[in-house]
Backbone as a ProteinNet text record, in pm:
[ID]
protein_1_A
[PRIMARY]
MSGSTERAKTAVIVEDDPDIRHLLAEVLESAGFSTVAVGNGIDGVDAVATHQPLITTLDVNMPGIDGFEAARRIRQRSDTYIIMLTGLEEEADVVLGLGAGADEYVVKPFRPRELRARIEALLRRPRAGESGAAAPSHLNGAGRPTPAADAVVDISPASADTSGSPRPAGVDAAVEGEWLVHRDLRLDPDSRIVRLGGDDLELTRTEFDLLATLMESKRRVRSKADLTLVLRGESYVTSYYVGDADKRAIEAHMTNLRRKLGDSPVNPFYIETVRGVGYRLTSELSGS
[TERTIARY]
12580.7	12481.3	12552.2	12517.8	12582.8	12539.1	12624.5	12590.6	12462.5	12439	12317.3	12194.4	12204.9	12090.7	12061.8	12170.3	12151.7	12084.5	12129.7	12071.2	11924	11890.8	11753.2	11658.2	11711.3	11624.9	11638.2	11701	11724.3	11638.8	11581.1	11506	11550.2	11565	11597.3	11471.8	11438.8	11322.9	11373.8	11333.6	11374.5	11247.6	11225.3	11097.5	11120.4	11077.6	11101.9	10994.2	10879.4	10773	10794.1	10821.7	10852.9	10738.4	10614	10501.3	10492.7	10507.5	10503.8	10626.1	10741.1	10862.8	10841.7	10776	10748.2	10651.3	10548.3	10451.2	10518.2	10603.9	10674.9	10763.5	10830.4	10915.5	10832.7	10714.3	10627.9	10585.7	10547	10503.1	10617.3	10734.3	10847.7	10899.9	10902.6	10949.9	10852.5	10722.9	10624.8	10640.5	10704.8	10731	10867.2	10935.8	11061.4	11187.1	11175	11291.5	11349.8	11480.5	11540.9	11542.7	11523.2	11505.6	11612.1	11646.6	11734.3	11655.3	11627.4	11541.6	11621.3	11603.2	11667.3	11562.2	11596	11495.5	11514.3	11613.9	11632	11696.5	11692.3	11736.6	11884.8	11969.8	12114.8	12151	12096.4	12123.2	12066.7	11954	11895.6	11986.5	12044.7	12137.1	12256.3	12309.7	12423.8	12385.6	12264.1	12220.6	12206.8	12156	12143.1	12281.3	12375.9	12511.1	12577.5	12548.9	12611.4	12548.8	12416.1	12346.4	12301	12301.1	12257.3	12127.6	12019.7	11894	11823.3	11733.6	11648.7	11535	11480.9	11370.4	11412.5	11377.7	11396	11265.7	11216.4	11099.4	11147.4	11093.1	11135.4	11015.7	11021.3	10924.3	10966.2	10871.3	10904.7	10948.5	10869.3	10898.5	10979.6	11112.1	11202.2	11300	11356.7	11461.7	11586.7	11665.7	11785.3	11747.5	11765	11721.8	11588.2	11503.9	11372.3	11383.5	11271.2	11271.6	11306.1	11269.9	11302.4	11453.8	11522.8	11668.5	11734.4	11681.4	11735.5	11722.9	11608.6	11588.6	11690	11713.7	11811.9	11950.8	11990.3	12123.3	12133.1	12027	12027.3	12035.1	11958.9	11953.3	12087.9	12171.4	12301.9	12394.7	12366.5	12460	12394.4	12263.4	12196.6	12076.7	12047.9	11928	11819.9	11828	11723.8	11586.6	11484.7	11347.9	11309.7	11268.4	11234.4	11083.3	11027.5	10886.1	10877.4	10815.9	10799.8	10665.8	10668.8	10549.2	10528.5	10410.6	10388.4	10240.5	10210	10074.1	10039.2	10138.4	10114.7	10051	9955.3	9895.1	9868.6	9926.7	9915.6	9999.4	9953	10023.3	10167.5	10191.2	10327.3	10421.2	10371.2	10454.7	10482.8	10383.4	10403.2	10507.3	10495.6	10592	10732.3	10746.1	10877	10935.8	10853.5	10902.4	10945.9	10864.5	10899.1	11017	11023.8	11136.8	11267.2	11260.1	11379.8	11430.9	11351.8	11397.9	11313.9	11200.3	11114.6	11045.5	11020.2	10949.7	10801.2	10767.4	10628.2	10605.6	10480.6	10444.6	10316.2	10324.9	10210.2	10171.2	10043.1	9993.5	9948.9	9992.8	9946.8	9807.3	9724.5	9749.5	9734.3	9812.2	9807	9765.1	9713.1	9675.6	9794.3	9836	9951.3	9938.6	9817.9	9801.4	9827	9780.6	9803.6	9951.8	10020.8	10164.3	10239.4	10203.8	10272.5	10246.3	10124	10093.2	10176.9	10196.5	10278	10424.2	10472.3	10609.6	10627.1	10532.3	10542	10535.3	10453.9	10447.3	10580.2	10643.7	10774.6	10876.2	10873	10970.9	10953.7	10837.4	10817.5	10875.1	10912.4	10972	11121.2	11179.2	11324.8	11394.1	11509.3	11589.1	11657.4	11703	11774.8	11895.8	11913.5	12028.1	12005.6	11894.5	11865.7	11804.3	11834.8	11766.9	11648.8	11568.3	11452.5	11486.7	11617.4	11655.6	11602.9	11586.7	11540.3	11390.5	11321.2	11176.4	11141	11020.8	10978.5	10992.5	11012.3	11047.5	10940.2	10813.8	10708.9	10687.2	10770.3	10756.2	10880	10860.7	10976.6	11021.9	11121.9	11179	11080.7	10974.1	10874.5	10765.2	10779	10682.4	10557.3	10564.7	10447.7	10480.9	10380.8	10407.4	10486.6	10586.3	10667.4	10597.6	10583	10517.7	10597.6	10530.1	10598.9	10698.5	10810.9	10920.6	10881.4	10779.5	10743.9	10619	10577.7	10455.1	10478.7	10379	10382.8	10251.3	10250.9	10131.9	10062.5	9933.3	9850.8	9863.9	9865	9870.7	9746.7	9651.6	9535.1	9444.1	9364.8	9273.7	9181.3	9146.8	9053.4	9110.3	9243.5	9305	9286.1	9216.3	9198.1	9106.5	9035	8944.3	9024.4	8959.9	9027.4	8970.2	8908.8	8842.8	8939.5	9062.8	9159.5	9140.3	9048.8	9026.2	9139.1	9162.4	9272.5	9261.6	9379.1	9382.4	9482.8	9469.1	9561.9	9702.9	9802.9	9941.2	9979.3	10075.1	10125.9	10274.8	10328.2	10472.2	10506.3	10411.8	10424.1	10522.6	10496.6	10582.3	10605.8	10691	10713.1	10814.7	10813.5	10918.7	11029.8	11145.5	11258.7	11360	11353.3	11431.5	11374.8	11456.9	11409.8	11370.6	11382	11354.7	11212.7	11145.5	11020.8	11056.9	10995.2	11034.8	10912.4	10926.2	10823.1	10894.2	10881.7	10954.9	11104.7	11174.6	11317.9	11342.5	11237	11244.7	11250.1	11350.6	11368.1	11384.1	11321.8	11322.9	11344.8	11439.4	11465.4	11414.2	11304	11246.9	11340.5	11427.2	11512.8	11630	11700.5	11814.5	11771.8	11644.3	11589.1	11670.1	11700.5	11769.4	11671.1	11675.8	11593.7	11686.8	11664.1	11744.1	11652.8	11687.7	11614.7	11707.8	11671	11767.2	11876.9	11998.5	12106.7	12160.9	12094.9	12147.5	12068.3	12138.9	12073.2	11995.9	11877.9	11791.6	11783.2	11813.5	11812.4	11674.8	11608.2	11474.8	11477.8	11385.2	11365.4	11296.3	11294.6	11225.3	11080.4	11014.2	10872.2	10850.9	10932.4	10921	10943.4	11042.1	11067.6	10945.5	10889.7	10775.8	10654.8	10632.2	10522	10545.5	10666.4	10696.3	10686.9	10739.9	10733	10587.9	10503.6	10361.8	10295	10321.2	10259.8	10312	10441.4	10496.6	10446.7	10426.1	10369.1	10221.3	10152.6	10009.9	9983.5	10085.2	10079.1	9969.2	9869.7	9765.7	9647.5	9656.2	9548.5	9562.5	9455	9457.8	9472.8	9564.4	9580	9535.2	9439.4	9387.1	9486.3	9466.9	9553.8	9540.2	9417.3	9397	9468.2	9459.5	9525.9	9677	9733	9877.8	9920.9	9835.2	9865.9	9880.6	9787.7	9793.3	9913.8	9948.8	10068.4	10191.4	10203.4	10318.5	10321	10204.5	10198.8	10224.3	10231.9	10247.3	10117.3	10006.2	9873.6	9789.5	9854.4	9788	9671.7	9663.2	9554.2	9452.5	9460	9367.5	9281.4	9152.9	9062.2	9002.3	9035.2	8969.2	9048.4	9165.6	9245.7	9198.4	9200.6	9152.4	9257.1	9214.1	9300.2	9237.1	9305.8	9250.6	9299.6	9251.5	9290.4	9440.4	9498	9641.9	9721.9	9674.7	9742	9738.6	9623.1	9609.5	9694.5	9702.6	9789.3	9935.3	9971.8	10109.7	10140.8	10045	10065.2	10083.7	10001.3	10015.1	10153.7	10201.2	10332.6	10443.3	10433.7	10532.7	10531.3	10411.5	10401.1	10460.5	10442	10502.5	10654.1	10712.4	10857.2	10905.5	10830.5	10868.3	10866.3	10761.4	10752.5	10864.5	10898.6	11007.7	11137.7	11164.4	11287.7	11285.7	11166.5	11154	11155.6	11144	11131.3	10998.2	10897	10765.3	10671.4	10580.1	10483.1	10345.3	10275.4	10139.6	10041.8	10075.5	9987.2	10001.7	10125.9	10153.2	10247.5	10196.4	10283.7	10344.3	10466.9	10536.7	10542.9	10544.7	10557.4	10433.1	10387.5	10278	10167.9	10046.1	9934.8	9837.9	9773.3	9670.3	9534.4	9459.7	9321	9236.5	9185.5	9122.7	9010.9	9018.2	8917.1	8934.2	9038.1	9058.2	9196.8	9302.2	9437.1	9539.8	9630.6	9743.8	9762.8	9825.6	9864.5	9975.2	10037	10136.2	10069.6	10143.9	10093.5	10093.5	10018.2	10020.5	10136.9	10195.8	10303.5	10255.6	10124.1	10067.6	10054.9	10078.2	10059.4	10187.3	10199.2	10309.9	10444.4	10451.9	10580.3	10645.2
5772.8	5717.4	5627.7	5637.3	5559.1	5415.3	5324	5181.2	5153.8	5226.6	5201	5242.1	5350.9	5394.4	5294.6	5243.6	5145.7	5020.3	4977.7	4858.3	4879.8	4998.7	5025.8	5021.2	5033.4	5036	4908.8	4805.3	4683.5	4568.4	4492	4371.4	4259	4139.3	4020.8	3935.5	3895.1	3810.7	3673.5	3570.4	3433.4	3356.3	3336.8	3282	3218	3091.6	3022.1	3046.6	3102	3132.5	3274.1	3288.5	3421.9	3522	3475.3	3567.2	3623.9	3536.1	3582.4	3668.8	3631	3710.3	3852.4	3863.5	3995.8	4073.9	4006	4072.2	4121.6	4038.2	4078.7	4199.9	4199.9	4313.6	4441.4	4431.7	4550.1	4602.8	4510.5	4552	4619.3	4558.1	4611.8	4741.6	4748.8	4871.7	4986.2	4954.8	5059.8	5111.3	5028.5	5069.7	5137.2	5160	5234.3	5150	5017.8	4930.2	4910.5	4892.6	4832.2	4682.4	4602.3	4458.1	4378.1	4264.9	4165.2	4035.5	3978.3	3860.4	3740	3626.1	3500.3	3389.9	3274.8	3171	3045	3041.4	2921.3	2957.8	2862.2	2889.6	2916.6	2842.1	2862.5	3003.7	3044.6	3180.5	3284.3	3249.7	3342.3	3366.7	3259.5	3273.4	3360	3334.8	3413	3559.7	3584.1	3721.5	3800.6	3734.6	3802	3835.2	3741.5	3766.5	3881.1	3890.4	3993.8	4130.9	4136.9	4265.7	4311	4220.4	4254.3	4335.3	4277.1	4351.8	4373.7	4469.7	4492	4390.1	4356.2	4260.3	4147.2	4023.6	3908.9	3830.5	3803.2	3716.2	3580.1	3475	3338.2	3251.7	3189.6	3085.4	2958.8	2872.8	2749.6	2639.6	2613.3	2502.5	2552.5	2528.4	2574.4	2462.9	2468.9	2371.4	2394.7	2289.7	2302.7	2284.4	2387.7	2382.5	2454	2408	2470.1	2597.8	2666.1	2793.6	2780.1	2667.2	2647.9	2644.3	2565	2555.2	2687.7	2753.3	2883.3	2984.1	2982.7	3074.8	3047.2	2918.5	2885	2936.5	2918	2962.3	3114.9	3179.5	3326.5	3381.2	3320.2	3371.7	3358	3264.9	3247.4	3365	3440.1	3546	3681.8	3690.5	3816.7	3837.7	3964.5	3996.8	4056.4	4027.7	4072.8	4025.7	4105.1	4060.7	3956.4	3838.4	3730.1	3709.9	3717.4	3687.7	3561.1	3456.6	3332.1	3331.9	3295.1	3291.9	3149.6	3094.2	2955	2924.4	2817.2	2768.5	2680.6	2645	2561.2	2643.2	2584.3	2657.4	2568.9	2449.1	2365.3	2424.8	2409.2	2469	2419.8	2291.1	2237.4	2310.8	2347.7	2420.2	2562.1	2623.4	2757.4	2753.2	2653.5	2638.4	2620	2534.4	2507.6	2633.9	2710.4	2832.5	2936.7	2958.9	3058.1	3010.2	2879.5	2824.8	2837.3	2841.4	2856.5	2999.7	3092.4	3230.9	3332.2	3288.2	3383.4	3478.1	3600.2	3699.8	3705.9	3672.3	3671.4	3548.1	3503.5	3384.3	3417.5	3430	3471.7	3357.8	3322.2	3211.3	3263	3194.8	3227.1	3168.1	3231.6	3360	3475.2	3577.8	3692.4	3816.7	3912.8	4040.3	4136.1	4200.5	4291	4398.2	4451.3	4556.1	4501.4	4377.1	4316.7	4290	4239.6	4213.2	4342.3	4449.6	4575.9	4622.5	4604.9	4644.7	4564	4436	4353.2	4394.3	4430.6	4479.5	4607.3	4697.8	4823.8	4799.9	4700.2	4667.2	4609.2	4524.7	4470	4580.9	4680.2	4788	4874.4	4866.4	4940.4	4867	4739.8	4664.3	4691.9	4692.8	4707.2	4588.6	4613.3	4505	4430.7	4308.7	4230.4	4308.4	4318.4	4388.8	4536.7	4590.7	4731.3	4752.4	4863.6	4901	4986.6	5017.6	5102.8	5249.5	5283.6	5422.4	5511.8	5454.1	5536.7	5558.8	5484.8	5499.8	5625.3	5679.6	5793.7	5764.7	5868.7	5851.8	5778.6	5784.4	5718.8	5575.6	5525.5	5389.2	5309.5	5180.5	5094.9	5036.3	4944.3	4889.3	4810.7	4763.6	4686.8	4775.1	4909.6	5000.3	5016.8	4987.9	4999.5	5086.2	5142.9	5227.3	5152	5219.6	5159.9	5174.4	5065.1	5075.8	5163.6	5222	5302.5	5216.8	5278.7	5202.8	5135.5	5187.9	5128.5	5042.2	5008.8	4930.7	4785.6	4727.6	4585.5	4524.1	4391.9	4328.3	4241	4227.9	4146.6	3999.6	3912.9	3769.2	3698	3772	3708.3	3653.9	3549.6	3493.4	3597.5	3699	3800.2	3879.1	3873.6	3953.6	3894	3781	3717.6	3796.8	3896.7	3971.5	4055.8	4091.7	4168.8	4309.1	4357.2	4486.6	4601.3	4578.7	4686.1	4775.6	4743	4825.4	4807	4904.4	4894.6	4768.1	4708.7	4585	4598.6	4518.1	4525.8	4491	4546	4517.7	4378.9	4316.7	4186.8	4179.4	4058.4	4043.7	3956.1	3940.4	3840.5	3879.5	3987.2	4028.2	4176.7	4216.6	4358.1	4416.3	4549.7	4619.7	4645.3	4585.8	4596.5	4688	4819	4914.7	4921.1	4886.2	4884	4742.7	4645.1	4506	4467.1	4392.1	4325.5	4188	4149.7	4026.3	3938.7	3810.4	3711.6	3582.3	3543.8	3429.9	3451.9	3357.3	3377	3426.6	3481.8	3534.4	3686.5	3745.7	3891.3	3942.9	4057.8	4113.8	4264.1	4312.7	4456.3	4507.3	4583.5	4629.4	4718.8	4795.2	4890	4820.9	4734.6	4664.3	4538.1	4498.4	4377.9	4254.3	4247.3	4133	4054.8	3921.9	3834.5	3740	3723.4	3631	3531.7	3405	3296.7	3234.1	3243.1	3208.8	3313.3	3273.5	3370.4	3374.7	3305.7	3293.3	3378	3436.8	3509.4	3411.6	3453.6	3370.4	3434.3	3357.7	3410.4	3391.2	3502.8	3500.4	3574.5	3538.4	3617.7	3748.4	3843.1	3970.3	3946.4	3858.9	3835.6	3769.6	3671.1	3605.4	3704.6	3793.3	3895.1	3985.3	4031.1	4122.9	4057.1	3928	3856.4	3846.2	3807.8	3792.6	3927	4033.1	4166	4209.6	4182.6	4218.6	4146.1	4015.7	3938.4	3981.8	4012.1	4054	4192.2	4279.7	4411	4398.5	4302.9	4285.1	4207.7	4136.9	4065.6	3959.7	3970.7	3867.9	3899	4006.7	4038.4	3949.4	3886.7	3796.1	3876.6	3829.8	3890.6	3789.1	3827.5	3737.6	3724.5	3621.7	3603.9	3720.4	3770.3	3885.9	4008.3	4027.9	4140	4131.9	4011.9	3994.3	4012.5	3971.6	3994.2	4142.8	4222.4	4366.9	4430.1	4378.9	4429.7	4406.2	4286.4	4255.7	4340	4378.9	4465.8	4611.9	4641.2	4780.6	4856.2	4784.2	4845.9	4810.1	4808.1	4756.7	4842.8	4966.4	5052.7	5076.6	4994.2	5006.2	4881.4	4896	4781.2	4747.4	4823.9	4803.8	4713.4	4664	4579.6	4435.1	4370.3	4232.5	4136.5	4045.4	3940	3806.5	3729.9	3605.3	3483.3	3366.4	3241.5	3215.5	3251.9	3231.4	3314.5	3437	3521.7	3455.8	3400.7	3338.2	3212	3135.8	3017.6	3058.5	3171.1	3219.5	3253.9	3316.4	3346.6	3217.1	3116.3	2987.1	2927.4	2940	2885.1	2959.9	3092.8	3172.1	3133.8	3114.8	3078.8	2940.6	2848.7	2715.4	2726.5	2807	2824.3	2896	2998	3071.5	2980	2901.4	2810.6	2706.9	2659.5	2561.9	2622.8	2747.1	2812.4	2840.4	2863.3	2886.1	2755.2	2640.6	2512.5	2500.8	2567.4	2573.8	2470.9	2420.1	2321.8	2385.5	2372	2426.9	2352.4	2228	2148.9	2189.9	2210.2	2252	2371.9	2488.8	2603.1	2665.7	2713	2782.8	2933.2	2971.8	3112.9	3167.6	3097.8	3148.6	3043.8	3085.4	2991.4	3028.8	2927.8	2947.4	2956.8	3060.6	3071.5	3024.2	2904	2837.7	2921.3	2936.4	3011.9	3162.3	3208.3	3352.3	3392.6	3343.1	3384	3338.5	3429.4	3395	3501.3	3458.4	3552.1	3486	3564.4	3509.3	3418.7	3320.2	3237.8	3316.7	3267.9	3326.4	3269.1	3350.8	3305.1	3196.6	3190.3	3094.5	2954.5	2940.1	2810.3	2766.5	2636.7	2582.2	2596.6	2623.6	2643.1	2510.6
7389.6	7482.1	7582.9	7709.6	7813	7804.6	7865.4	7864.9	7937.5	8049.4	8126.3	8049.9	7972.3	7892.3	7782.5	7716.9	7611.3	7666.8	7785.1	7844.1	7874.7	7926.4	7966.4	7848.3	7724.1	7606.6	7523.7	7579.5	7502.9	7554.9	7462.3	7496.5	7403.9	7460.6	7380.2	7368.7	7246.1	7217.6	7176.7	7250.3	7218.8	7183.9	7055.2	7006.8	6870.9	6854.2	6728	6623.3	6662.7	6567.2	6512.7	6382	6328.2	6342.1	6334.9	6348	6489.8	6588.9	6728.1	6757.1	6700	6717.1	6665.8	6552.2	6495.2	6584	6635.9	6722.7	6851	6909.8	7031.5	7005	6889.3	6854.9	6843.6	6784	6771.4	6908.3	6999	7131.9	7207.1	7205.1	7280.2	7218.6	7087.7	7023.9	7045.8	7054.2	7084.1	7226.4	7313.1	7450.7	7464	7350.7	7353.4	7356.2	7336.3	7339.9	7200.5	7194.3	7076.1	7101.8	6999.7	7020.1	6946.9	7006.6	6946.3	6947.4	6831.2	6821.7	6774.2	6842	6803	6807.5	6745.1	6727.4	6808.5	6898.7	6980.5	7113.5	7207.1	7342.9	7356.2	7283.5	7291	7246.2	7130.5	7082.7	7178.8	7245.7	7341.3	7460.9	7514.3	7627.3	7585.9	7466.7	7417.8	7396	7343.5	7317.9	7447.6	7552	7680.8	7736.5	7725.6	7774.1	7698.2	7569.3	7486	7507.2	7511.5	7512	7649.8	7749.7	7885.7	7884.3	7833.8	7818.1	7951.4	7949.9	8065.9	8069.2	7951.4	7938.3	7845.2	7883	7794.2	7788.6	7668.3	7654.9	7607.5	7668	7638.9	7602	7485.4	7454	7529.4	7561.4	7633.5	7537.8	7434.3	7343.1	7224.2	7231.3	7126	7091.2	6971.3	6936.3	7021	7038.8	7121.6	7267.8	7346.9	7486.2	7499.3	7591.3	7606.9	7690.7	7704.2	7776	7922.5	7985.6	8126.5	8147	8063.8	8076.1	8037.4	7934	7894.8	8009.1	8077.1	8189.9	8300.9	8331.2	8435.5	8399.3	8274.8	8232.7	8232	8187.1	8185.4	8326.3	8417	8553.5	8626.4	8583	8645	8617.1	8510.1	8470.5	8449.8	8466.8	8437.2	8528.7	8560.2	8637.6	8547.8	8417	8324.7	8371.4	8347.8	8374.5	8268.7	8313	8220.3	8217.3	8095.7	8074.1	7990.8	8045.1	7971.1	7898.8	7771.4	7687.2	7638.9	7666	7630.5	7618	7547.7	7541	7659.8	7740.6	7857.4	7968	8040	8150.6	8271.2	8272.5	8391.1	8503.1	8626.7	8740.3	8749.5	8718.9	8727.3	8632.5	8513.5	8418.3	8466.6	8528	8582.3	8693.9	8783.4	8892.8	8837.7	8735.1	8676.5	8615.6	8543.7	8480.5	8582.2	8683.4	8784.6	8868.5	8893	8966.8	8890.1	8757.6	8674.9	8673.7	8726.9	8735.8	8661.8	8604	8532.5	8629.9	8583	8663.4	8629.9	8506.5	8461.6	8374.9	8370.3	8292.5	8218.4	8086.1	8004.6	7911.5	7913	7831.9	7695	7589.3	7454.3	7432.2	7349.2	7284.2	7383.1	7365.3	7455.6	7378	7450.8	7389.9	7401.1	7292	7296.7	7404.9	7423.9	7525	7664.9	7688.9	7820.3	7841.9	7737.9	7750.4	7780.8	7711.7	7738	7880.9	7930.3	8068	8167	8138.9	8228	8223.4	8105.1	8093.1	8174.6	8162	8236.1	8386.3	8428.3	8570.4	8618.9	8537.7	8574.1	8593.7	8507.2	8513.3	8637.5	8700.9	8825.3	8945.7	8926.3	9036.6	9043.4	9164.3	9175.2	9110.3	9048.1	8992.8	9105.2	9078.1	9178.3	9224.9	9356	9412	9429.8	9377.1	9397.6	9534	9595.2	9718.7	9682.4	9779.7	9753.8	9760.5	9760.4	9778.2	9668.9	9548.8	9438.2	9440.6	9524.8	9531.9	9608.6	9591.3	9669.9	9817.7	9897.5	10037.8	10116.8	10074.2	10149.6	10105.5	10009	9961.3	9995.9	10018.3	10040.7	9909.2	9913.2	9790.9	9709.3	9769.2	9693.9	9638.1	9654.8	9597.4	9679.1	9811	9896.1	10015.9	10084.3	10198.8	10305.1	10364	10468.5	10601.6	10680.1	10809.5	10903.6	11001.3	11099.7	11175.4	11218.2	11276.4	11406.5	11475.7	11603.5	11594.2	11471.3	11456.1	11495.8	11562.1	11593.6	11552.3	11543	11490	11590.9	11570.2	11657.9	11622.6	11723.3	11695.6	11748.4	11799.3	11858.4	11750.6	11780.8	11680.1	11622.7	11699.9	11650.6	11535.8	11520.4	11415.1	11277.2	11267.3	11137.2	11046.6	11098.6	11011.9	10916	10804.6	10699.7	10687.7	10791	10781.1	10783.4	10831.7	10838.3	10958.8	11051.1	11168.3	11267.4	11358.8	11453.1	11536.8	11566.6	11642.9	11756.4	11861	11972.1	11927.9	11998.5	11965.4	12013.6	11943.6	11983.2	11960.4	11947.9	11932.6	11813.7	11723.9	11619.2	11509.7	11437.8	11325.9	11335	11422.8	11448.9	11353	11339.1	11268.1	11368.4	11343.5	11434.2	11368.9	11403.4	11327.6	11187.6	11086.6	10948.4	10905.7	10994.5	10960.3	10998.3	10909.4	10944.1	10998	11108.9	11176.6	11201.9	11168.2	11200.9	11238.3	11366.4	11420.1	11396.7	11329.6	11303.2	11160.8	11099.6	10963.6	10969.9	10905.5	10907.8	10766	10737.3	10602	10609.8	10531.9	10522.9	10388.7	10387.3	10259.2	10179.6	10246.4	10175	10105.9	10177.2	10117.3	10044.9	10063.5	10001.2	10041.7	10170.5	10228.7	10314.1	10303.2	10386.6	10460.4	10590.1	10669.6	10739.5	10729.6	10793.9	10896.5	11025	11128.3	11124	11104	11087.1	10947.1	10853.2	10717.2	10618.5	10522.8	10415	10327	10284.4	10200.1	10062.5	9959.7	9823.2	9761.1	9732.8	9672.3	9540	9451	9330.3	9368.5	9273.8	9298.3	9339.6	9266.2	9292	9427.4	9459.8	9590.1	9702.9	9686.2	9788.5	9804.8	9693.6	9701	9766	9735	9799.7	9950.2	9989.2	10131.2	10202.7	10140.4	10202.1	10221.6	10122.1	10131.8	10247.3	10258.7	10366.5	10502.7	10512	10641.3	10681.3	10582.9	10612.9	10650.8	10588.2	10613.9	10742.2	10790.5	10918.8	10915.7	11001.9	11006.3	10914.7	10838.3	10744.5	10621.4	10579.2	10465	10336.4	10247.9	10115.7	10011	9928.2	9825.4	9710.4	9626.6	9510.3	9413.5	9396.7	9308.8	9363.8	9493.7	9558.8	9539.1	9558.8	9543.5	9398.4	9304.3	9162.8	9133.9	9185.8	9162.5	9230.4	9348.8	9417	9330	9273.2	9190.3	9063.1	9014.5	8896.8	8932.4	9060.6	9101.1	9099.1	9105.7	9095.2	9217.6	9335.3	9454.7	9500.5	9452.2	9496.1	9385.1	9279.6	9167.2	9162.8	9148.8	9152.9	9016.6	8913.1	8784.8	8690.2	8730.6	8643.7	8650.3	8534.7	8526.3	8583.5	8666.3	8720.2	8681.1	8597.3	8546.3	8622.6	8579.4	8643.9	8630	8514.3	8494.8	8594.7	8623.2	8722.4	8860.3	8895.6	9027.6	9037.4	8926.6	8927.5	8942.9	8882.3	8895.9	9041.1	9110.8	9252.9	9331.6	9302.9	9371.2	9346.6	9222.8	9190	9263.5	9266.4	9341.2	9488.8	9544.5	9686.4	9711.1	9617.2	9629.8	9637	9547.7	9547.1	9673	9717.5	9838	9959.7	9971.7	10086.3	10084.4	9965.7	9955.3	10007.3	9971.7	10016.9	10166.8	10220.6	10365.1	10443.1	10372.7	10440.6	10511.5	10454.8	10518.3	10456.3	10536.1	10488.2	10481	10367.3	10359.6	10449.3	10486	10571.4	10717.9	10761.4	10898.9	10894.7	10853.1	10824.1	10949.5	10934.5	11041.4	11014.1	10886.3	10849.8	10778	10675.1	10590.8	10585.4	10612.8	10607.8	10496.9	10442.7	10340.6	10408.6	10375.5	10420.2	10302.5	10313.8	10199.6	10139	10007.6	9935.9	9944.7	10018	10033.9	9987.2	10054	10017.6	10119.4	10156	10241.7	10350	10460.7	10565.7	10649	10736.7	10827.7	10928.6	10977.1	11086.5	11216.1	11312.2	11444.6	11524.1	11606.6	11694.4	11789.4	11809.7	11905.1	11846.8	11713.2	11649.3	11580.7	11561.3	11483	11547	11678.6	11742.6	11775.2
[MASK]
++++++++++++++++++++++++++++++++++++++++++++++++++++++++++++++++++++++++++++++++++++++++++++++++++++++++++++++++++++++++++++++++++++++++++++++++++++++++++++++++++++++++++++++++++++++++++++++++++++++++++++++++++++++++++++++++++++++++++++++++++++++++++++++++++++++++++++++++++++++++++++++++

């Protein structure tokens, strides 16, 4: 068996509760993974370095180092998908976990079927450093339809509607060759490169996918539920449940994304919040 195949079937479980550890092993093994289970953060970091798993689950409250610190150390040496499992559900804890490098944040108690669905959704996302070349030709690296190369976006106030009807062309966030452009922010969906000014911007997979979605959507508002489904790879399905924890996770991802962009939610330059609805790009006419 090749190393890449072995890696694709390996998951590391870092959990100090033996009952939950056993449940996680059952869920992951039912999804076709071989599992390596450890009971503390230090052993978890070492297990990830040794086995280079595709999926890693991390408990937050563990002896030794906690899940936040374990995630930071793992992220320094691995692009494994990290799912944090915890009883904490305050927004600050979600922000801290996602800021440490986690890709998903699941609050205990969780339903095994839901956890497996989230794992499968993670596996549909490109890994860090992957291009979208392996995706079907009509999809970009984030798993969504690629806009036409000559498409441009409207910046007029009238474009705030979400009806999806045709709108006048503008100069706000155009597709420049293969790049999506908004002000001095440029994003290439295929190579998954983001540049702010003239500098490369380092984003997590989830942050990239959120930014790509907003830049493709231009001035159309995207709700938190909508963005949750996009991240799960289910953007065209309306029957999936989106809970409060999912919406808080989107808020936390947006907080981290804005911090990296140097953007202010009060006086935004790139991404604005539409209160009670969701997020969209700013207009070129404002915040200059």
